[in-house]
Amino acid sequence: MKKSKLGRNEPCSCGSGKKYKNCCLALEGTVERNEKPFDRYSQLIASIKVKLDQQYEAQIRKLRRSFQDRFIRLCTTPQLPREQESFFSDWLWFDVTDSEGETFSHEYLHKNGPFMEEPLRDCLTALDKSYLSVYEPVGMEGDTLRVKDFLLGCEEHILLKEPLDIDTDNQLPLLLGRLVSLPLGKVFSGMVLLLPNDDGQGSFISKHINYWKNLKEEEALVDLLKNQGETLFGLFDRASHKSVPALNDIRVVRQPENISALASALDQMPSLRLAHETGGIRWYDLCDSQGKARIGLSSEYLVSYTDLLDDILRIETCTKDLFSEQSWEIVHSLFLFQPPPPELNHIWYSVLKDQETERWLHTVHRELDDKTPLEVKEEKNGRERIFSMLDSFASQANGNEYSNDLLDYMRQRIQ
């Protein structure tokens, strides 16, 4: 059936409230304005983004701050650089879904697709399917850049405005961008970020992406890139600033077999050092760790908490022969952006108490003459001074169960 053609003076179907002649009519014939595919597609993409911005201006104004905070939550800075805002806009239009799983671009396509010219409709459809990824240049063929998707492994051919002068004999930078698949070729939807790959930046990204993929083992990587592209954006930013994220990875093996044999094995591991035994949990430090890395053994579970990916891999290696068919369950990770499962809350709280107590032990306190509890503990009557300070904290807790439990744990560490 032939699509209905809007009259020039009819209300535009995009919902702007304007007459068609003053709105989307201006987009008709866009594909004929330029002969080169790159120029055609660039103008189509720019036109669609203008329409989306106009259509959803009020909604985006309300969402922008909270969603921008979400978009940069893994980045090294609390503000998104102005020159990178196009990455956020593309993510907001083409990736973020509402409660019904629909993106802004898909909603616009559903409402207005029948009234759009075919090239515009095809371009919007391709943008709605696009996702952020990292690409490694391979070579040039005329105006086409050959790249390898650094994460998915497939090779892509990208239309460019003009040829690039690249030397494939030297280490080439990695590219962060959103590819749009169109009938005559693929183009980046807008801005592309470059990252030198001369000091392990690519390895840093790929290792953390593999870690992320293992956390989300039920989702394909391409779906993760589409649904949570902000994670990749944050990792790219971390790699560019050579800043390692603190993962706060907590994992557990519940009901391990033969606890006494397991304790003996942990005691004899050269990579572990007994730290303390408190509250029924025997805690071991991972030797030579650059961050926080610790294993705890109780009568009910073996738990680990680590900040750095390399330490997670080291713990997996040194414990892989300790369990028959049991494997680690994830309690918490920065990359999950969600609280622990309810059935694992008590394990998470045991870790939290140990983490908070370690932080407290190594922090200077005014009540202790600007010394740490570990320093004061070794002084004459030092324990009494620390207990007095903890009693003062307890009187201010007003009977809060969790606060008192943490304070009791701190007292046990001082004894």
mmCIF file of C-alpha atoms in Angstrom:
data_model
loop_
_atom_site.group_PDB
_atom_site.id
_atom_site.type_symbol
_atom_site.label_atom_id
_atom_site.label_comp_id
_atom_site.label_asym_id
_atom_site.label_seq_id
_atom_site.Cartn_x
_atom_site.Cartn_y
_atom_site.Cartn_z
ATOM 1 C CA MET A 1 0.000 0.000 0.000
ATOM 2 C CA LYS A 2 1.337 3.428 -0.918
ATOM 3 C CA LYS A 3 2.088 5.611 2.110
ATOM 4 C CA SER A 4 -0.079 8.642 2.771
ATOM 5 C CA LYS A 5 1.468 11.925 1.602
ATOM 6 C CA LEU A 6 1.069 14.878 3.945
ATOM 7 C CA GLY A 7 -0.106 18.182 2.568
ATOM 8 C CA ARG A 8 2.206 21.171 2.981
ATOM 9 C CA ASN A 9 -0.174 22.904 5.400
ATOM 10 C CA GLU A 10 -1.103 19.816 7.431
ATOM 11 C CA PRO A 11 0.318 19.314 10.960
ATOM 12 C CA CYS A 12 3.671 17.523 10.745
ATOM 13 C CA SER A 13 3.477 13.863 11.772
ATOM 14 C CA CYS A 14 6.527 14.203 14.035
ATOM 15 C CA GLY A 15 4.376 15.907 16.659
ATOM 16 C CA SER A 16 6.214 19.228 16.681
ATOM 17 C CA GLY A 17 2.939 21.174 16.254
ATOM 18 C CA LYS A 18 4.296 22.914 13.165
ATOM 19 C CA LYS A 19 2.954 22.696 9.645
ATOM 20 C CA TYR A 20 4.630 20.071 7.498
ATOM 21 C CA LYS A 21 6.071 22.749 5.160
ATOM 22 C CA ASN A 22 7.826 24.373 8.137
ATOM 23 C CA CYS A 23 9.109 21.115 9.598
ATOM 24 C CA CYS A 24 9.951 17.733 8.083
ATOM 25 C CA LEU A 25 9.282 18.787 4.486
ATOM 26 C CA ALA A 26 12.719 20.380 4.609
ATOM 27 C CA LEU A 27 14.211 16.888 4.945
ATOM 28 C CA GLU A 28 12.697 15.621 1.714
ATOM 29 C CA GLY A 29 15.141 15.192 -1.107
ATOM 30 C CA THR A 30 18.117 15.226 1.254
ATOM 31 C CA VAL A 31 19.619 12.182 -0.375
ATOM 32 C CA GLU A 32 19.844 13.911 -3.768
ATOM 33 C CA ARG A 33 21.702 16.984 -2.509
ATOM 34 C CA ASN A 34 25.104 15.304 -2.517
ATOM 35 C CA GLU A 35 26.567 12.744 -4.853
ATOM 36 C CA LYS A 36 29.263 11.173 -2.650
ATOM 37 C CA PRO A 37 27.840 8.507 -0.275
ATOM 38 C CA PHE A 38 29.771 9.903 2.703
ATOM 39 C CA ASP A 39 28.296 13.373 2.207
ATOM 40 C CA ARG A 40 24.801 12.002 1.645
ATOM 41 C CA TYR A 41 24.897 9.909 4.794
ATOM 42 C CA SER A 42 26.468 12.642 6.907
ATOM 43 C CA GLN A 43 23.647 15.014 5.974
ATOM 44 C CA LEU A 44 20.994 12.357 6.611
ATOM 45 C CA ILE A 45 22.439 11.597 10.061
ATOM 46 C CA ALA A 46 22.702 15.283 10.958
ATOM 47 C CA SER A 47 19.101 15.887 9.846
ATOM 48 C CA ILE A 48 17.782 13.013 11.924
ATOM 49 C CA LYS A 49 19.632 14.183 15.024
ATOM 50 C CA VAL A 50 18.180 17.667 14.627
ATOM 51 C CA LYS A 51 14.669 16.199 14.427
ATOM 52 C CA LEU A 52 15.197 13.988 17.480
ATOM 53 C CA ASP A 53 16.549 16.936 19.435
ATOM 54 C CA GLN A 54 13.518 19.036 18.480
ATOM 55 C CA GLN A 55 10.990 16.269 19.123
ATOM 56 C CA TYR A 56 12.280 15.255 22.562
ATOM 57 C CA GLU A 57 13.720 18.548 23.762
ATOM 58 C CA ALA A 58 11.450 18.832 26.803
ATOM 59 C CA GLN A 59 11.932 15.212 27.902
ATOM 60 C CA ILE A 60 15.688 15.305 27.422
ATOM 61 C CA ARG A 61 15.952 18.545 29.411
ATOM 62 C CA LYS A 62 14.453 16.739 32.419
ATOM 63 C CA LEU A 63 16.613 13.633 31.989
ATOM 64 C CA ARG A 64 19.891 15.179 30.896
ATOM 65 C CA ARG A 65 21.601 15.692 34.265
ATOM 66 C CA SER A 66 20.760 12.309 35.806
ATOM 67 C CA PHE A 67 21.496 10.402 32.597
ATOM 68 C CA GLN A 68 24.740 12.282 32.014
ATOM 69 C CA ASP A 69 25.834 11.299 35.528
ATOM 70 C CA ARG A 70 25.068 7.703 34.587
ATOM 71 C CA PHE A 71 26.924 8.012 31.277
ATOM 72 C CA ILE A 72 30.188 9.167 32.894
ATOM 73 C CA ARG A 73 29.992 7.147 36.120
ATOM 74 C CA LEU A 74 33.115 5.152 35.191
ATOM 75 C CA CYS A 75 35.055 8.152 33.884
ATOM 76 C CA THR A 76 37.936 9.889 35.594
ATOM 77 C CA THR A 77 36.255 13.312 35.783
ATOM 78 C CA PRO A 78 32.843 14.332 37.171
ATOM 79 C CA GLN A 79 32.032 16.466 34.099
ATOM 80 C CA LEU A 80 31.696 15.376 30.486
ATOM 81 C CA PRO A 81 33.984 17.488 28.249
ATOM 82 C CA ARG A 82 31.909 19.683 25.960
ATOM 83 C CA GLU A 83 33.614 18.293 22.855
ATOM 84 C CA GLN A 84 32.455 14.760 23.794
ATOM 85 C CA GLU A 85 28.780 15.557 24.364
ATOM 86 C CA SER A 86 27.830 14.049 20.996
ATOM 87 C CA PHE A 87 28.717 10.607 22.421
ATOM 88 C CA PHE A 88 26.254 11.205 25.239
ATOM 89 C CA SER A 89 23.520 12.468 22.892
ATOM 90 C CA ASP A 90 23.873 9.441 20.597
ATOM 91 C CA TRP A 91 23.733 7.110 23.603
ATOM 92 C CA LEU A 92 20.655 8.894 24.959
ATOM 93 C CA TRP A 93 18.783 8.803 21.635
ATOM 94 C CA PHE A 94 19.770 5.392 20.305
ATOM 95 C CA ASP A 95 20.623 3.187 23.323
ATOM 96 C CA VAL A 96 18.753 4.242 26.458
ATOM 97 C CA THR A 97 15.407 2.479 26.807
ATOM 98 C CA ASP A 98 12.290 3.359 28.761
ATOM 99 C CA SER A 99 10.277 1.036 31.004
ATOM 100 C CA GLU A 100 8.887 -0.674 27.900
ATOM 101 C CA GLY A 101 12.329 -1.252 26.381
ATOM 102 C CA GLU A 102 11.940 1.411 23.678
ATOM 103 C CA THR A 103 14.562 4.008 22.687
ATOM 104 C CA PHE A 104 13.746 7.572 21.637
ATOM 105 C CA SER A 105 14.849 6.724 18.102
ATOM 106 C CA HIS A 106 12.664 3.619 17.931
ATOM 107 C CA GLU A 107 9.644 5.516 19.214
ATOM 108 C CA TYR A 108 10.192 8.242 16.618
ATOM 109 C CA LEU A 109 10.599 5.623 13.891
ATOM 110 C CA HIS A 110 7.402 3.860 14.938
ATOM 111 C CA LYS A 111 5.375 7.074 14.905
ATOM 112 C CA ASN A 112 6.868 8.785 11.869
ATOM 113 C CA GLY A 113 8.460 6.068 9.750
ATOM 114 C CA PRO A 114 5.507 5.729 7.361
ATOM 115 C CA PHE A 115 5.756 9.438 6.487
ATOM 116 C CA MET A 116 9.546 9.596 6.044
ATOM 117 C CA GLU A 117 11.440 9.315 2.784
ATOM 118 C CA GLU A 118 13.002 5.896 2.414
ATOM 119 C CA PRO A 119 16.646 7.087 2.774
ATOM 120 C CA LEU A 120 15.793 8.928 6.000
ATOM 121 C CA ARG A 121 13.848 5.989 7.330
ATOM 122 C CA ASP A 122 16.665 3.571 6.520
ATOM 123 C CA CYS A 123 19.188 5.879 8.157
ATOM 124 C CA LEU A 124 17.114 6.211 11.332
ATOM 125 C CA THR A 125 16.666 2.430 11.447
ATOM 126 C CA ALA A 126 20.444 1.962 11.155
ATOM 127 C CA LEU A 127 21.114 4.528 13.877
ATOM 128 C CA ASP A 128 18.646 2.785 16.168
ATOM 129 C CA LYS A 129 20.582 -0.476 15.697
ATOM 130 C CA SER A 130 24.025 1.115 16.121
ATOM 131 C CA TYR A 131 26.247 0.771 19.185
ATOM 132 C CA LEU A 132 29.539 2.111 20.492
ATOM 133 C CA SER A 133 32.677 0.030 19.922
ATOM 134 C CA VAL A 134 36.461 0.268 19.583
ATOM 135 C CA TYR A 135 38.182 -0.135 16.215
ATOM 136 C CA GLU A 136 41.761 -0.815 15.153
ATOM 137 C CA PRO A 137 42.814 0.648 11.767
ATOM 138 C CA VAL A 138 44.093 -1.905 9.252
ATOM 139 C CA GLY A 139 44.574 0.109 6.046
ATOM 140 C CA MET A 140 43.088 2.450 3.432
ATOM 141 C CA GLU A 141 41.396 1.619 0.124
ATOM 142 C CA GLY A 142 40.663 4.905 -1.622
ATOM 143 C CA ASP A 143 38.202 6.801 0.597
ATOM 144 C CA THR A 144 37.475 3.673 2.639
ATOM 145 C CA LEU A 145 39.155 2.922 5.953
ATOM 146 C CA ARG A 146 39.536 -0.758 6.800
ATOM 147 C CA VAL A 147 39.302 -1.456 10.525
ATOM 148 C CA LYS A 148 39.049 -4.434 12.817
ATOM 149 C CA ASP A 149 36.493 -4.299 15.588
ATOM 150 C CA PHE A 150 38.861 -4.543 18.552
ATOM 151 C CA LEU A 151 36.208 -6.187 20.754
ATOM 152 C CA LEU A 152 34.179 -8.355 18.374
ATOM 153 C CA GLY A 153 36.948 -9.284 15.939
ATOM 154 C CA CYS A 154 35.094 -8.588 12.671
ATOM 155 C CA GLU A 155 36.514 -6.397 9.907
ATOM 156 C CA GLU A 156 34.628 -3.295 8.761
ATOM 157 C CA HIS A 157 34.972 -0.907 5.816
ATOM 158 C CA ILE A 158 34.193 2.720 6.712
ATOM 159 C CA LEU A 159 33.440 5.533 4.288
ATOM 160 C CA LEU A 160 35.482 8.684 4.890
ATOM 161 C CA LYS A 161 35.278 12.192 3.496
ATOM 162 C CA GLU A 162 38.838 11.915 2.218
ATOM 163 C CA PRO A 163 41.683 9.369 2.427
ATOM 164 C CA LEU A 164 43.798 9.168 5.572
ATOM 165 C CA ASP A 165 47.565 9.010 5.457
ATOM 166 C CA ILE A 166 48.242 6.058 7.745
ATOM 167 C CA ASP A 167 51.333 3.942 8.201
ATOM 168 C CA THR A 168 50.311 0.422 9.146
ATOM 169 C CA ASP A 169 53.935 -0.426 9.984
ATOM 170 C CA ASN A 170 53.694 1.739 13.109
ATOM 171 C CA GLN A 171 51.465 1.301 16.166
ATOM 172 C CA LEU A 172 48.141 2.881 15.216
ATOM 173 C CA PRO A 173 45.682 4.459 17.654
ATOM 174 C CA LEU A 174 42.425 2.819 18.639
ATOM 175 C CA LEU A 175 39.196 4.519 17.573
ATOM 176 C CA LEU A 176 36.068 4.847 19.715
ATOM 177 C CA GLY A 177 32.974 5.462 17.643
ATOM 178 C CA ARG A 178 29.477 4.401 16.609
ATOM 179 C CA LEU A 179 29.240 2.735 13.198
ATOM 180 C CA VAL A 180 26.058 3.120 11.156
ATOM 181 C CA SER A 181 25.403 0.427 8.529
ATOM 182 C CA LEU A 182 23.851 1.982 5.399
ATOM 183 C CA PRO A 183 23.187 0.588 1.899
ATOM 184 C CA LEU A 184 26.323 2.012 0.263
ATOM 185 C CA GLY A 185 28.664 1.501 3.189
ATOM 186 C CA LYS A 186 29.285 2.218 6.844
ATOM 187 C CA VAL A 187 30.002 5.604 8.404
ATOM 188 C CA PHE A 188 30.662 6.855 11.902
ATOM 189 C CA SER A 189 27.598 8.591 13.315
ATOM 190 C CA GLY A 190 29.653 11.585 14.418
ATOM 191 C CA MET A 191 32.713 12.253 16.523
ATOM 192 C CA VAL A 192 35.467 9.635 16.904
ATOM 193 C CA LEU A 193 37.946 9.548 19.810
ATOM 194 C CA LEU A 194 41.526 8.394 19.277
ATOM 195 C CA LEU A 195 43.579 6.525 21.858
ATOM 196 C CA PRO A 196 47.303 5.710 21.542
ATOM 197 C CA ASN A 197 47.954 2.001 21.843
ATOM 198 C CA ASP A 198 51.651 2.169 22.620
ATOM 199 C CA ASP A 199 51.638 1.401 26.347
ATOM 200 C CA GLY A 200 49.116 -1.370 26.969
ATOM 201 C CA GLN A 201 45.972 0.744 26.508
ATOM 202 C CA GLY A 202 44.349 -1.821 24.215
ATOM 203 C CA SER A 203 45.188 -4.688 26.553
ATOM 204 C CA PHE A 204 43.708 -2.736 29.473
ATOM 205 C CA ILE A 205 40.420 -2.276 27.602
ATOM 206 C CA SER A 206 40.163 -5.851 26.321
ATOM 207 C CA LYS A 207 40.928 -7.396 29.754
ATOM 208 C CA HIS A 208 38.285 -5.287 31.474
ATOM 209 C CA ILE A 209 35.770 -5.979 28.699
ATOM 210 C CA ASN A 210 36.362 -9.730 29.143
ATOM 211 C CA TYR A 211 35.845 -9.326 32.886
ATOM 212 C CA TRP A 212 32.596 -7.429 32.207
ATOM 213 C CA LYS A 213 31.453 -10.084 29.734
ATOM 214 C CA ASN A 214 32.121 -12.858 32.282
ATOM 215 C CA LEU A 215 30.031 -11.009 34.865
ATOM 216 C CA LYS A 216 27.181 -10.843 32.339
ATOM 217 C CA GLU A 217 27.655 -14.353 30.989
ATOM 218 C CA GLU A 218 24.044 -14.649 29.822
ATOM 219 C CA GLU A 219 24.349 -11.613 27.502
ATOM 220 C CA ALA A 220 26.223 -11.482 24.204
ATOM 221 C CA LEU A 221 28.933 -8.835 24.043
ATOM 222 C CA VAL A 222 27.216 -6.992 21.204
ATOM 223 C CA ASP A 223 24.111 -6.686 23.400
ATOM 224 C CA LEU A 224 26.191 -5.353 26.282
ATOM 225 C CA LEU A 225 27.714 -2.721 24.016
ATOM 226 C CA LYS A 226 24.234 -1.708 22.897
ATOM 227 C CA ASN A 227 22.567 -1.781 26.302
ATOM 228 C CA GLN A 228 25.414 -0.446 28.464
ATOM 229 C CA GLY A 229 27.702 1.484 26.143
ATOM 230 C CA GLU A 230 28.545 3.856 28.987
ATOM 231 C CA THR A 231 30.757 1.121 30.457
ATOM 232 C CA LEU A 232 32.904 1.049 27.318
ATOM 233 C CA PHE A 233 33.002 4.856 27.204
ATOM 234 C CA GLY A 234 34.265 4.910 30.791
ATOM 235 C CA LEU A 235 36.920 2.264 30.124
ATOM 236 C CA PHE A 236 38.153 4.173 27.072
ATOM 237 C CA ASP A 237 38.444 7.293 29.228
ATOM 238 C CA ARG A 238 40.278 5.327 31.939
ATOM 239 C CA ALA A 239 42.698 3.919 29.368
ATOM 240 C CA SER A 240 43.397 7.373 27.959
ATOM 241 C CA HIS A 241 44.221 8.693 31.453
ATOM 242 C CA LYS A 242 45.945 5.467 32.552
ATOM 243 C CA SER A 243 43.614 5.275 35.539
ATOM 244 C CA VAL A 244 42.607 1.869 36.909
ATOM 245 C CA PRO A 245 39.038 1.543 38.307
ATOM 246 C CA ALA A 246 38.515 0.125 41.800
ATOM 247 C CA LEU A 247 36.190 -2.790 40.973
ATOM 248 C CA ASN A 248 35.232 -3.705 44.553
ATOM 249 C CA ASP A 249 34.746 -7.245 43.280
ATOM 250 C CA ILE A 250 33.276 -9.546 45.935
ATOM 251 C CA ARG A 251 32.750 -13.231 45.176
ATOM 252 C CA VAL A 252 32.031 -16.318 47.236
ATOM 253 C CA VAL A 253 32.057 -20.106 47.237
ATOM 254 C CA ARG A 254 29.274 -21.249 49.548
ATOM 255 C CA GLN A 255 29.494 -24.420 51.633
ATOM 256 C CA PRO A 256 32.993 -25.441 50.500
ATOM 257 C CA GLU A 257 34.019 -29.005 51.271
ATOM 258 C CA ASN A 258 36.426 -29.886 54.126
ATOM 259 C CA ILE A 259 36.942 -26.502 55.798
ATOM 260 C CA SER A 260 39.937 -27.625 57.861
ATOM 261 C CA ALA A 261 41.798 -28.923 54.802
ATOM 262 C CA LEU A 262 40.947 -25.706 52.968
ATOM 263 C CA ALA A 263 42.323 -23.600 55.845
ATOM 264 C CA SER A 264 45.514 -25.661 55.854
ATOM 265 C CA ALA A 265 45.909 -25.172 52.084
ATOM 266 C CA LEU A 266 45.434 -21.415 52.396
ATOM 267 C CA ASP A 267 47.966 -21.250 55.253
ATOM 268 C CA GLN A 268 50.596 -22.880 53.048
ATOM 269 C CA MET A 269 50.092 -20.754 49.939
ATOM 270 C CA PRO A 270 53.129 -18.504 49.352
ATOM 271 C CA SER A 271 50.908 -15.912 47.638
ATOM 272 C CA LEU A 272 48.774 -15.459 50.788
ATOM 273 C CA ARG A 273 49.567 -14.067 54.236
ATOM 274 C CA LEU A 274 47.338 -14.510 57.298
ATOM 275 C CA ALA A 275 46.033 -11.068 58.275
ATOM 276 C CA HIS A 276 43.738 -11.766 61.246
ATOM 277 C CA GLU A 277 40.903 -13.975 62.482
ATOM 278 C CA THR A 278 37.878 -12.022 63.653
ATOM 279 C CA GLY A 279 34.181 -12.763 63.988
ATOM 280 C CA GLY A 280 34.560 -16.376 62.883
ATOM 281 C CA ILE A 281 36.343 -15.483 59.627
ATOM 282 C CA ARG A 282 40.004 -16.181 58.927
ATOM 283 C CA TRP A 283 41.275 -13.400 56.645
ATOM 284 C CA TYR A 284 44.317 -13.656 54.325
ATOM 285 C CA ASP A 285 46.006 -10.841 52.397
ATOM 286 C CA LEU A 286 47.143 -11.388 48.818
ATOM 287 C CA CYS A 287 50.878 -10.731 48.860
ATOM 288 C CA ASP A 288 52.379 -8.046 46.620
ATOM 289 C CA SER A 289 48.976 -6.631 45.730
ATOM 290 C CA GLN A 290 48.859 -3.031 44.497
ATOM 291 C CA GLY A 291 45.317 -2.594 45.866
ATOM 292 C CA LYS A 292 42.978 -4.148 48.391
ATOM 293 C CA ALA A 293 42.868 -7.925 47.951
ATOM 294 C CA ARG A 294 41.825 -10.337 50.662
ATOM 295 C CA ILE A 295 40.375 -13.859 51.089
ATOM 296 C CA GLY A 296 38.197 -14.827 54.057
ATOM 297 C CA LEU A 297 37.312 -18.353 55.210
ATOM 298 C CA SER A 298 34.409 -19.087 57.565
ATOM 299 C CA SER A 299 32.617 -22.320 58.418
ATOM 300 C CA GLU A 300 30.036 -21.538 55.719
ATOM 301 C CA TYR A 301 31.891 -19.905 52.833
ATOM 302 C CA LEU A 302 35.109 -18.745 51.212
ATOM 303 C CA VAL A 303 34.914 -15.099 50.153
ATOM 304 C CA SER A 304 37.282 -12.733 48.376
ATOM 305 C CA TYR A 305 37.275 -8.999 47.847
ATOM 306 C CA THR A 306 39.557 -7.189 45.434
ATOM 307 C CA ASP A 307 39.880 -3.818 43.738
ATOM 308 C CA LEU A 308 42.148 -4.609 40.790
ATOM 309 C CA LEU A 309 41.455 -6.973 37.910
ATOM 310 C CA ASP A 310 44.968 -8.451 38.040
ATOM 311 C CA ASP A 311 44.377 -9.446 41.674
ATOM 312 C CA ILE A 312 41.064 -11.094 40.783
ATOM 313 C CA LEU A 313 42.869 -13.203 38.193
ATOM 314 C CA ARG A 314 45.644 -14.064 40.692
ATOM 315 C CA ILE A 315 43.111 -15.239 43.285
ATOM 316 C CA GLU A 316 41.298 -17.320 40.679
ATOM 317 C CA THR A 317 44.607 -18.934 39.728
ATOM 318 C CA CYS A 318 45.797 -19.714 43.237
ATOM 319 C CA THR A 319 42.437 -21.206 44.331
ATOM 320 C CA LYS A 320 41.430 -23.058 41.147
ATOM 321 C CA ASP A 321 42.519 -26.464 42.523
ATOM 322 C CA LEU A 322 40.784 -26.045 45.900
ATOM 323 C CA PHE A 323 37.232 -26.744 44.761
ATOM 324 C CA SER A 324 35.926 -29.850 43.042
ATOM 325 C CA GLU A 325 32.911 -28.692 41.022
ATOM 326 C CA GLN A 326 32.221 -25.487 42.881
ATOM 327 C CA SER A 327 32.812 -22.062 41.393
ATOM 328 C CA TRP A 328 32.718 -18.445 42.500
ATOM 329 C CA GLU A 329 29.408 -16.604 42.777
ATOM 330 C CA ILE A 330 29.471 -12.846 42.258
ATOM 331 C CA VAL A 331 28.280 -10.892 45.291
ATOM 332 C CA HIS A 332 29.125 -7.417 44.027
ATOM 333 C CA SER A 333 31.072 -5.593 41.321
ATOM 334 C CA LEU A 334 31.370 -1.980 40.227
ATOM 335 C CA PHE A 335 30.454 -3.055 36.681
ATOM 336 C CA LEU A 336 27.105 -4.497 37.784
ATOM 337 C CA PHE A 337 25.792 -1.181 39.162
ATOM 338 C CA GLN A 338 23.334 -2.981 41.432
ATOM 339 C CA PRO A 339 23.138 -4.214 45.044
ATOM 340 C CA PRO A 340 24.021 -7.799 45.990
ATOM 341 C CA PRO A 341 21.362 -10.525 45.682
ATOM 342 C CA PRO A 342 19.331 -10.644 48.927
ATOM 343 C CA GLU A 343 20.513 -14.175 49.756
ATOM 344 C CA LEU A 344 24.132 -12.929 49.713
ATOM 345 C CA ASN A 345 23.581 -9.792 51.786
ATOM 346 C CA HIS A 346 25.098 -11.309 54.933
ATOM 347 C CA ILE A 347 28.298 -12.133 53.045
ATOM 348 C CA TRP A 348 28.471 -8.641 51.580
ATOM 349 C CA TYR A 349 28.024 -7.187 55.075
ATOM 350 C CA SER A 350 30.855 -9.349 56.469
ATOM 351 C CA VAL A 351 33.147 -7.953 53.770
ATOM 352 C CA LEU A 352 31.912 -4.415 54.377
ATOM 353 C CA LYS A 353 32.744 -4.671 58.090
ATOM 354 C CA ASP A 354 36.269 -5.811 57.322
ATOM 355 C CA GLN A 355 36.758 -3.094 54.681
ATOM 356 C CA GLU A 356 35.468 -0.329 56.947
ATOM 357 C CA THR A 357 37.540 -1.545 59.858
ATOM 358 C CA GLU A 358 40.713 -1.638 57.738
ATOM 359 C CA ARG A 359 40.026 1.913 56.605
ATOM 360 C CA TRP A 360 39.433 3.022 60.200
ATOM 361 C CA LEU A 361 42.594 1.319 61.473
ATOM 362 C CA HIS A 362 44.748 3.209 58.961
ATOM 363 C CA THR A 363 43.065 6.629 59.347
ATOM 364 C CA VAL A 364 44.390 9.350 61.682
ATOM 365 C CA HIS A 365 41.861 10.542 64.272
ATOM 366 C CA ARG A 366 41.743 13.807 66.160
ATOM 367 C CA GLU A 367 40.633 11.912 69.273
ATOM 368 C CA LEU A 368 43.919 9.974 69.076
ATOM 369 C CA ASP A 369 46.146 13.043 68.684
ATOM 370 C CA ASP A 370 46.146 12.683 64.897
ATOM 371 C CA LYS A 371 47.431 9.127 65.027
ATOM 372 C CA THR A 372 45.947 5.939 63.586
ATOM 373 C CA PRO A 373 44.412 3.244 65.837
ATOM 374 C CA LEU A 374 47.190 0.883 64.717
ATOM 375 C CA GLU A 375 49.792 3.348 66.011
ATOM 376 C CA VAL A 376 48.005 4.053 69.288
ATOM 377 C CA LYS A 377 47.382 0.351 69.900
ATOM 378 C CA GLU A 378 51.110 -0.170 70.468
ATOM 379 C CA GLU A 379 51.381 2.638 73.047
ATOM 380 C CA LYS A 380 50.961 2.315 76.802
ATOM 381 C CA ASN A 381 47.233 2.314 77.643
ATOM 382 C CA GLY A 382 46.633 2.653 73.891
ATOM 383 C CA ARG A 383 43.882 0.048 73.716
ATOM 384 C CA GLU A 384 42.001 1.779 76.531
ATOM 385 C CA ARG A 385 42.103 5.084 74.622
ATOM 386 C CA ILE A 386 40.766 3.403 71.497
ATOM 387 C CA PHE A 387 37.996 1.609 73.405
ATOM 388 C CA SER A 388 37.013 4.925 74.966
ATOM 389 C CA MET A 389 36.752 6.488 71.533
ATOM 390 C CA LEU A 390 34.627 3.570 70.281
ATOM 391 C CA ASP A 391 32.357 3.874 73.334
ATOM 392 C CA SER A 392 31.861 7.537 72.446
ATOM 393 C CA PHE A 393 30.923 6.530 68.885
ATOM 394 C CA ALA A 394 28.455 3.954 70.272
ATOM 395 C CA SER A 395 26.709 6.582 72.409
ATOM 396 C CA GLN A 396 26.169 8.642 69.261
ATOM 397 C CA ALA A 397 24.827 5.655 67.288
ATOM 398 C CA ASN A 398 21.552 5.766 69.285
ATOM 399 C CA GLY A 399 21.182 2.011 69.333
ATOM 400 C CA ASN A 400 21.589 1.541 65.561
ATOM 401 C CA GLU A 401 22.041 -2.210 65.093
ATOM 402 C CA TYR A 402 24.460 -2.046 62.162
ATOM 403 C CA SER A 403 26.588 0.706 63.699
ATOM 404 C CA ASN A 404 26.913 -1.189 66.980
ATOM 405 C CA ASP A 405 27.792 -4.399 65.144
ATOM 406 C CA LEU A 406 30.559 -2.597 63.247
ATOM 407 C CA LEU A 407 31.877 -1.027 66.466
ATOM 408 C CA ASP A 408 31.955 -4.470 68.137
ATOM 409 C CA TYR A 409 33.946 -5.775 65.170
ATOM 410 C CA MET A 410 36.413 -2.901 65.544
ATOM 411 C CA ARG A 411 36.830 -3.706 69.252
ATOM 412 C CA GLN A 412 37.651 -7.318 68.395
ATOM 413 C CA ARG A 413 40.339 -6.140 65.935
ATOM 414 C CA ILE A 414 41.975 -4.046 68.672
ATOM 415 C CA GLN A 415 42.056 -6.784 71.304
#
